[in-house]
Coordinates of C-alpha atoms in Angstrom, one line a residue:
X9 CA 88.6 -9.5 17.4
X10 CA 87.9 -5.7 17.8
X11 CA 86.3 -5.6 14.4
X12 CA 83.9 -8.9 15.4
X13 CA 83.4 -6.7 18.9
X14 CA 82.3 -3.9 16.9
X15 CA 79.9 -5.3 14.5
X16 CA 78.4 -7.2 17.5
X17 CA 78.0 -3.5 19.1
X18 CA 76.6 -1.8 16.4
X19 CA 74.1 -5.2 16.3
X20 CA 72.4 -4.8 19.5
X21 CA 72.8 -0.5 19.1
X22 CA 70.0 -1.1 16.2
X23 CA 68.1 -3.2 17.9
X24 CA 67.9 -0.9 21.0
X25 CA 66.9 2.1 18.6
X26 CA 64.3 -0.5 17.2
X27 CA 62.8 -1.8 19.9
X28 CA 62.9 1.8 21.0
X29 CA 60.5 2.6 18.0
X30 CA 58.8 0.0 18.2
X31 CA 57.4 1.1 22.0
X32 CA 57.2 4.5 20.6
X33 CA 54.7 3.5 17.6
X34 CA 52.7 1.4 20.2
X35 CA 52.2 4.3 23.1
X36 CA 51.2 6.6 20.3
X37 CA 48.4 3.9 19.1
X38 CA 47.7 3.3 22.9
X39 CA 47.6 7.5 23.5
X40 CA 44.6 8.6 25.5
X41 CA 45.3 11.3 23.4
X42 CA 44.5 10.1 20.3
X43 CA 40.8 10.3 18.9
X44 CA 38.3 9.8 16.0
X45 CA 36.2 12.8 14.6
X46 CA 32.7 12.3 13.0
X47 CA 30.9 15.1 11.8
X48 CA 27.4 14.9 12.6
X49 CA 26.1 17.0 10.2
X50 CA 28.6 15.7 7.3
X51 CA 25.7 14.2 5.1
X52 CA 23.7 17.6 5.5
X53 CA 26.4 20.0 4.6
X54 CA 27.0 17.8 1.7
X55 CA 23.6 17.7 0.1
X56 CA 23.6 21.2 0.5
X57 CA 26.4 21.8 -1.2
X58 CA 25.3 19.8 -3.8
X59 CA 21.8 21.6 -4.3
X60 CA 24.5 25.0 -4.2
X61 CA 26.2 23.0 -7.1
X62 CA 22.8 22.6 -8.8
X63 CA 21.6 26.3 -8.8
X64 CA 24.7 27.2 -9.8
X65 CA 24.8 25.0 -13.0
X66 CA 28.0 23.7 -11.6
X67 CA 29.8 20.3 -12.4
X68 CA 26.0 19.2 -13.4
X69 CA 26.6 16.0 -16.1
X70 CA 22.9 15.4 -17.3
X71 CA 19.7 16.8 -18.0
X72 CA 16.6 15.4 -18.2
X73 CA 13.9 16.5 -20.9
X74 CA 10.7 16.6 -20.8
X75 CA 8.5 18.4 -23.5
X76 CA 9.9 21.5 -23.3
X77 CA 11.2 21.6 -20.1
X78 CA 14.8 20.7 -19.2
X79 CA 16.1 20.0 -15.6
X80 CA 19.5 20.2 -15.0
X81 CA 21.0 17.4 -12.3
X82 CA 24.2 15.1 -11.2
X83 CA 23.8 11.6 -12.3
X84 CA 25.4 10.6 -8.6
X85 CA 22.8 12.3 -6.8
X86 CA 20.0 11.3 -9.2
X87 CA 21.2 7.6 -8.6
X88 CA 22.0 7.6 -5.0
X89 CA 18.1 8.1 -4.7
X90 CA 16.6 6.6 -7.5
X91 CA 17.0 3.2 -8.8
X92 CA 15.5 3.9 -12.1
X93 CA 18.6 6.4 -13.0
X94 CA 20.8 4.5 -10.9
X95 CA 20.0 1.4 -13.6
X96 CA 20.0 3.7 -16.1
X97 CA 23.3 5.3 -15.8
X98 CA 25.2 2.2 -14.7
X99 CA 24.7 -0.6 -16.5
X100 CA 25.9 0.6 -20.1
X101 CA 23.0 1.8 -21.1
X102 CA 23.3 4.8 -23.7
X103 CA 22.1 7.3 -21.8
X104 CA 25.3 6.5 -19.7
X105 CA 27.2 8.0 -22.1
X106 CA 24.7 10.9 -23.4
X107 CA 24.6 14.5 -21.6
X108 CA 20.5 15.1 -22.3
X109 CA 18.1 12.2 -21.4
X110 CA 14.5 12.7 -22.8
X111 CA 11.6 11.0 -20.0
X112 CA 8.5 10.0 -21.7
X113 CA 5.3 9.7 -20.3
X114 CA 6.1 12.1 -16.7
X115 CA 4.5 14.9 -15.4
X116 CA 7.5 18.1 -15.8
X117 CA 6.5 19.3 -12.6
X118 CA 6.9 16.2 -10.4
X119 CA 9.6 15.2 -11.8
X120 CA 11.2 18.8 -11.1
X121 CA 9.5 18.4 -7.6
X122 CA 10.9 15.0 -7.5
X123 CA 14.8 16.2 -8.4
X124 CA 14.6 18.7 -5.6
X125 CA 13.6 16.1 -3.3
X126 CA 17.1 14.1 -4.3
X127 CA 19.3 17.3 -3.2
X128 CA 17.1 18.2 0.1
X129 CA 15.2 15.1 1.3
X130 CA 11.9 17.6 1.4
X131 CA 9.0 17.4 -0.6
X132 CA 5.3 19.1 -0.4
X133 CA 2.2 16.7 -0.6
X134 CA -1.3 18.0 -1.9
X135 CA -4.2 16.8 -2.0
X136 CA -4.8 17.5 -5.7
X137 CA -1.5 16.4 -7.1
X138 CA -0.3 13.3 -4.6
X139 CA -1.3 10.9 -7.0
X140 CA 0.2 12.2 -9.7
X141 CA 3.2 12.6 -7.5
X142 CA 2.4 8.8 -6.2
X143 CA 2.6 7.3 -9.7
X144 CA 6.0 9.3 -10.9
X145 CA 8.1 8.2 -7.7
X146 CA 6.5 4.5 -8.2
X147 CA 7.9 5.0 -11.6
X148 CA 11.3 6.0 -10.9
X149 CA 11.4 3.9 -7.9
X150 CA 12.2 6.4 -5.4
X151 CA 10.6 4.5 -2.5
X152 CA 10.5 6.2 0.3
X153 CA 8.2 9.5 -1.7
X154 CA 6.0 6.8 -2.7
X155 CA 5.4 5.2 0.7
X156 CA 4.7 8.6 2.2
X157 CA 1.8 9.8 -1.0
X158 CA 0.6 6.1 0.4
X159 CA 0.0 7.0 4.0
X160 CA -0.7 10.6 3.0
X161 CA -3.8 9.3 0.9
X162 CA -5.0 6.2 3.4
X163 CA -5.2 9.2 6.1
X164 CA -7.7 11.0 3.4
X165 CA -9.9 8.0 3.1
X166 CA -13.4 8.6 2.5
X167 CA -16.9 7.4 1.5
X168 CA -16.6 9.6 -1.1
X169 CA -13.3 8.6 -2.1
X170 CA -12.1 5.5 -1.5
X171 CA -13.6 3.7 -4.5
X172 CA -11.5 5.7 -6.3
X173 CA -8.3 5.2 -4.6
X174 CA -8.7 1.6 -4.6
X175 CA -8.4 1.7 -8.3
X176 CA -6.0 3.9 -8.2
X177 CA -3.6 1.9 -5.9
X178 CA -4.4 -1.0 -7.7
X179 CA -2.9 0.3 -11.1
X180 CA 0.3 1.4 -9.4
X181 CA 0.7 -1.9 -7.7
X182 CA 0.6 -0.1 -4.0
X183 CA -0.8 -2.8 -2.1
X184 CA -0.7 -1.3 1.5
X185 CA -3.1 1.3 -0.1
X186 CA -5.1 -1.0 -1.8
X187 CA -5.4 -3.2 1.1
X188 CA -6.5 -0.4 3.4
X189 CA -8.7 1.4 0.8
X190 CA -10.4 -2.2 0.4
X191 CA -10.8 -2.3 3.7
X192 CA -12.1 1.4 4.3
X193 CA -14.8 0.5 1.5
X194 CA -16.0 -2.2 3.0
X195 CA -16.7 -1.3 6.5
X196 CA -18.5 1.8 5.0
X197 CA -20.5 0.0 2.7
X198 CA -23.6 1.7 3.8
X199 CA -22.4 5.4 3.0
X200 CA -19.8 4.9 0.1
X201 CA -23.3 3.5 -2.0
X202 CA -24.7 6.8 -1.5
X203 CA -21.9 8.3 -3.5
X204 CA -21.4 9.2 -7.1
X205 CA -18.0 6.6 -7.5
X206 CA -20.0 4.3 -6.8
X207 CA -22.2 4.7 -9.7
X208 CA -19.2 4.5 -11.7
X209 CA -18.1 1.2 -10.1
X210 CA -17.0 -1.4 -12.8
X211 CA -18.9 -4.9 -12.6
X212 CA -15.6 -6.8 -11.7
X213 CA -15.0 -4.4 -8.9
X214 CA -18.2 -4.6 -7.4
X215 CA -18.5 -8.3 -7.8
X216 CA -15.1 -8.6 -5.9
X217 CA -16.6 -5.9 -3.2
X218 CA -19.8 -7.4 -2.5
X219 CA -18.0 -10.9 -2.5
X220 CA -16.9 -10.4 0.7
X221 CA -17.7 -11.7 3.6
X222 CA -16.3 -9.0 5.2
X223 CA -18.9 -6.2 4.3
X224 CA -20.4 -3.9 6.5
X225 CA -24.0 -4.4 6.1
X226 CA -27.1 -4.7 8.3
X227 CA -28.5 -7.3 6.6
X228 CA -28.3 -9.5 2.7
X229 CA -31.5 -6.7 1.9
X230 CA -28.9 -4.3 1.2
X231 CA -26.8 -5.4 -0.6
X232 CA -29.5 -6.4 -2.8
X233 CA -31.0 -3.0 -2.6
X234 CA -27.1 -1.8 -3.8
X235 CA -26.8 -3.8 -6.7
X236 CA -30.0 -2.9 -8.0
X237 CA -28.9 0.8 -7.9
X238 CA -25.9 0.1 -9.8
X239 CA -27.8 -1.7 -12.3
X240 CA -30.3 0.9 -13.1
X241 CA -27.8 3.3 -13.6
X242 CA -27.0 2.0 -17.1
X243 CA -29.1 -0.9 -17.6
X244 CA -28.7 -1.6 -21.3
X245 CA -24.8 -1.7 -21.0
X246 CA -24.5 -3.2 -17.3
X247 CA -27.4 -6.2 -17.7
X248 CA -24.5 -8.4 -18.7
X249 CA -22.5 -8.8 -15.5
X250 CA -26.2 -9.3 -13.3
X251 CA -25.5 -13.0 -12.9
X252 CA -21.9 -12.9 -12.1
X253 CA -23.0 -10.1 -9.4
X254 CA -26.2 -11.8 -8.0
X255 CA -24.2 -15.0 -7.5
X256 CA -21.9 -12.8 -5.1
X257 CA -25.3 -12.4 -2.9
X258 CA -26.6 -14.3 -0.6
X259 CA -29.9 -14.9 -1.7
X260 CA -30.5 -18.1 0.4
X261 CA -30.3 -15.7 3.4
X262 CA -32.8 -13.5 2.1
X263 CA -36.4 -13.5 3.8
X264 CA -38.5 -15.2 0.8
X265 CA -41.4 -12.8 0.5
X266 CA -38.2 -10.4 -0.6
X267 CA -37.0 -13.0 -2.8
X268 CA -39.8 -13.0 -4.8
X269 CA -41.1 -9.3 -4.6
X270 CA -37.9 -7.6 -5.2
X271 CA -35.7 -10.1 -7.7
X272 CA -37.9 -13.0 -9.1
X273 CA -40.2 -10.4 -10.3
X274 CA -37.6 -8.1 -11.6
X275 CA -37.0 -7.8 -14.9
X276 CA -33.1 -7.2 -14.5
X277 CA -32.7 -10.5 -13.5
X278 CA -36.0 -12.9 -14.2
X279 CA -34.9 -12.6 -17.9
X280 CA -31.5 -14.2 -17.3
X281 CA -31.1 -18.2 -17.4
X282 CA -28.2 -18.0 -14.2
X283 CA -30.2 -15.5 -12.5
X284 CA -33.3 -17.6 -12.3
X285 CA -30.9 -20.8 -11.2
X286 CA -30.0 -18.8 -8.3
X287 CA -33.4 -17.4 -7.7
X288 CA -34.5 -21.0 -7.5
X289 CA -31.3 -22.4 -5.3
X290 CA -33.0 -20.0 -3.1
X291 CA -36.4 -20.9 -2.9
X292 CA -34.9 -24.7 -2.5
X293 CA -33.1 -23.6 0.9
X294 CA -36.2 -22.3 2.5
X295 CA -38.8 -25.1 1.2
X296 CA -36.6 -28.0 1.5
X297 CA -35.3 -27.2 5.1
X298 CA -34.3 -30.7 6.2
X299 CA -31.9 -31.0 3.2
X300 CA -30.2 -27.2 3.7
X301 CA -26.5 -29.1 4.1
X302 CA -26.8 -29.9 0.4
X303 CA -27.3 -26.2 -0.2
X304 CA -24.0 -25.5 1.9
X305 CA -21.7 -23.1 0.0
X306 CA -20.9 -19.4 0.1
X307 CA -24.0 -18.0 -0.6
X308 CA -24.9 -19.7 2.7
X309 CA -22.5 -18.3 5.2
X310 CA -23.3 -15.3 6.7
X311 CA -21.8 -12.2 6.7
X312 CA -19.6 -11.3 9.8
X313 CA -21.8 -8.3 10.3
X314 CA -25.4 -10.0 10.4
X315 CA -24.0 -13.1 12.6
X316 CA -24.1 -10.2 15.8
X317 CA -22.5 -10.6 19.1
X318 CA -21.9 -14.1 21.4
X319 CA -22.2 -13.3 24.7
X320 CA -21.5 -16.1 27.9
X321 CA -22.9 -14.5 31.0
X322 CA -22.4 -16.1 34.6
X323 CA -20.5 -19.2 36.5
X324 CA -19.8 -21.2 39.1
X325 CA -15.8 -20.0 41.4
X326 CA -15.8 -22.4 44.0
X327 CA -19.1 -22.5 46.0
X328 CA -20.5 -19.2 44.9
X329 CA -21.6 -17.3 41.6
X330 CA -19.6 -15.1 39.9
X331 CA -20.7 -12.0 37.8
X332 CA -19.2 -12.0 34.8
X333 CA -19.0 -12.0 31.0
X334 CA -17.6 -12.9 28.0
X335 CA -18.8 -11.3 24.3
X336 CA -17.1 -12.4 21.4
X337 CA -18.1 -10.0 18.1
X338 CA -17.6 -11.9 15.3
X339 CA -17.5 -8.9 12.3
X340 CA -14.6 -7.7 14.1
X341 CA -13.0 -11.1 16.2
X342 CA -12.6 -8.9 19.2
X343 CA -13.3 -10.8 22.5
X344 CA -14.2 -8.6 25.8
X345 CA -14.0 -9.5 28.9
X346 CA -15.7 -8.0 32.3

């Protein structure tokens, strides 16, 4: 009986000292006293002491050549911004395994430029080297220097310019550039023809430009008055692509007297077998007036910059007049109010 009494004791002594624990564990979780500790700055200091790593030539693990140049780096750092060398030095490929890596086709110094914007987030844009820089981030698919050559260039947009950098976005595939270079070209119709790009305009181009209903233009005369420009810049090698342009025109639009004075007598396009169909679709519109819904197709639709302004003036509140208006402009589908 005393031994049973004892065991017993000894029992409910290690569950007290349990239980004891137990409450001990839970008011240190519970502790006001207890707290988490993030360092702000963590992800700073770190890249920094990376880049400090990197000048120093210390626990690099790669380098990339290029010609004769050879830029030292860390494959984690390379690949925590890049997903071009984060697919190349993760999936098996044999540069995984290799300590040199040669890079074809890529400018030394962007890349360089491009490196140092892994270890420090900060990169200079310039004017005379942002597309370079545009095309060797696009490349390596470091996203976020590519977006910001994008808006650096869209803020540079100019009559003078924007011909080019709507070819230029359209070979890297930048299609917020494109779309707003596009754009830019087409509301300054009138001033980028007075410019030497675009004498250098391809035909496809052009024909995709002037295709638009959304050109900035007084009136079909000028475009006319365009395309004629382009055309006598090289003649002989350019007289190919006049029909695929002049259907792109709206030549039923045109006054007739200009139809005739300015393109049925021209020699750049009386001499082509489409050009003279189109010539005479036009003469059709105006002489044939009654059946101008046969004619109906996109040569016929105005431009949203000849169509001008709708305007509803006046009205009736109650029993009195009231003063007011409504104008709706249709280039731009912006409705006022007064």
């Amino acid at each position: 009986m005393a031994e049973e009494k004892t065991s017993v004791e000894a029992i409910e002594v290690m569950n007290a000292s349990s239980d004891e624990s137990v409450a001990s564990m839970q008011d240190a979780v519970e502790s006001p006293q207890d707290e988490s500790f993030r360092c702000s700055d963590h992800a700073e200091r770190s890249l920094q002491r990376m880049e400090f790593c990197l000048q120093n030539l210390q626990l690099t693990d790669i380098v990339l050549c290029v010609g004769d140049h050879r830029i030292p780096a860390h494959r984690l750092v390379l690949s925590a911004c890049s997903e071009y060398f984060e697919a190349m030095f993760s999936n098996g490929l044999k540069e995984s395994f290799q300590t040199e890596v040669v890079l074809q086709d890529i400018d030394p110094d962007c890349l360089q430029e491009l490196v140092h914007y892994c270890y420090t987030g900060c990169l200079d844009l310039k004017e005379d080297t942002v597309e370079l820089m545009l095309a060797t981030s696009s490349l390596l698919q470091i996203t976020q220097v590519t977006d910001a050559c994008s808006k650096f260039l869209e803020k540079r947009l100019d009559p003078s310019n924007c011909i080019g950098i709507t070819l230029f976005a359209d070979t890297q595939s930048c299609l917020s550039l494109l779309e707003k270079a596009h754009n830019f070209t087409t509301e300054h119709f009138m001033e980028v023809v007075g410019n030497q790009e675009f004498l250098q305009l391809d035909a496809e181009t052009f024909a995709k430009l002037i295709a638009s209903d959304d050109l900035n233009v007084p009136n079909e005369e000028d475009v006319v008055n365009a395309l004629i420009t382009w055309l006598k810049f090289s003649p002989d090698a350019r007289k190919e692509h006049v029909s695929k342009l002049l259907e792109n025109v709206k030549l039923p639009l045109l006054p007739p007297s200009f139809v005739v004075d300015r393109i049925e007598s021209n020699p750049l396009f009386n001499e082509d077998p489409k050009c003279k169909e189109l010539i005479m679709e036009a003469m059709k519109f105006h002489l044939l007036p009654e059946r101008k819904n046969t004619f109906s197709s996109a040569r016929t639709r105005p431009r949203k910059s000849t169509v001008g302004t709708l305007c509803a003036v006046g009205g009736i509140d109650s029993s009195k007049g009231t003063e007011s208006w409504h104008s709706f402009l249709y280039a731009t589908s912006l409705l006022a109010f007064e």
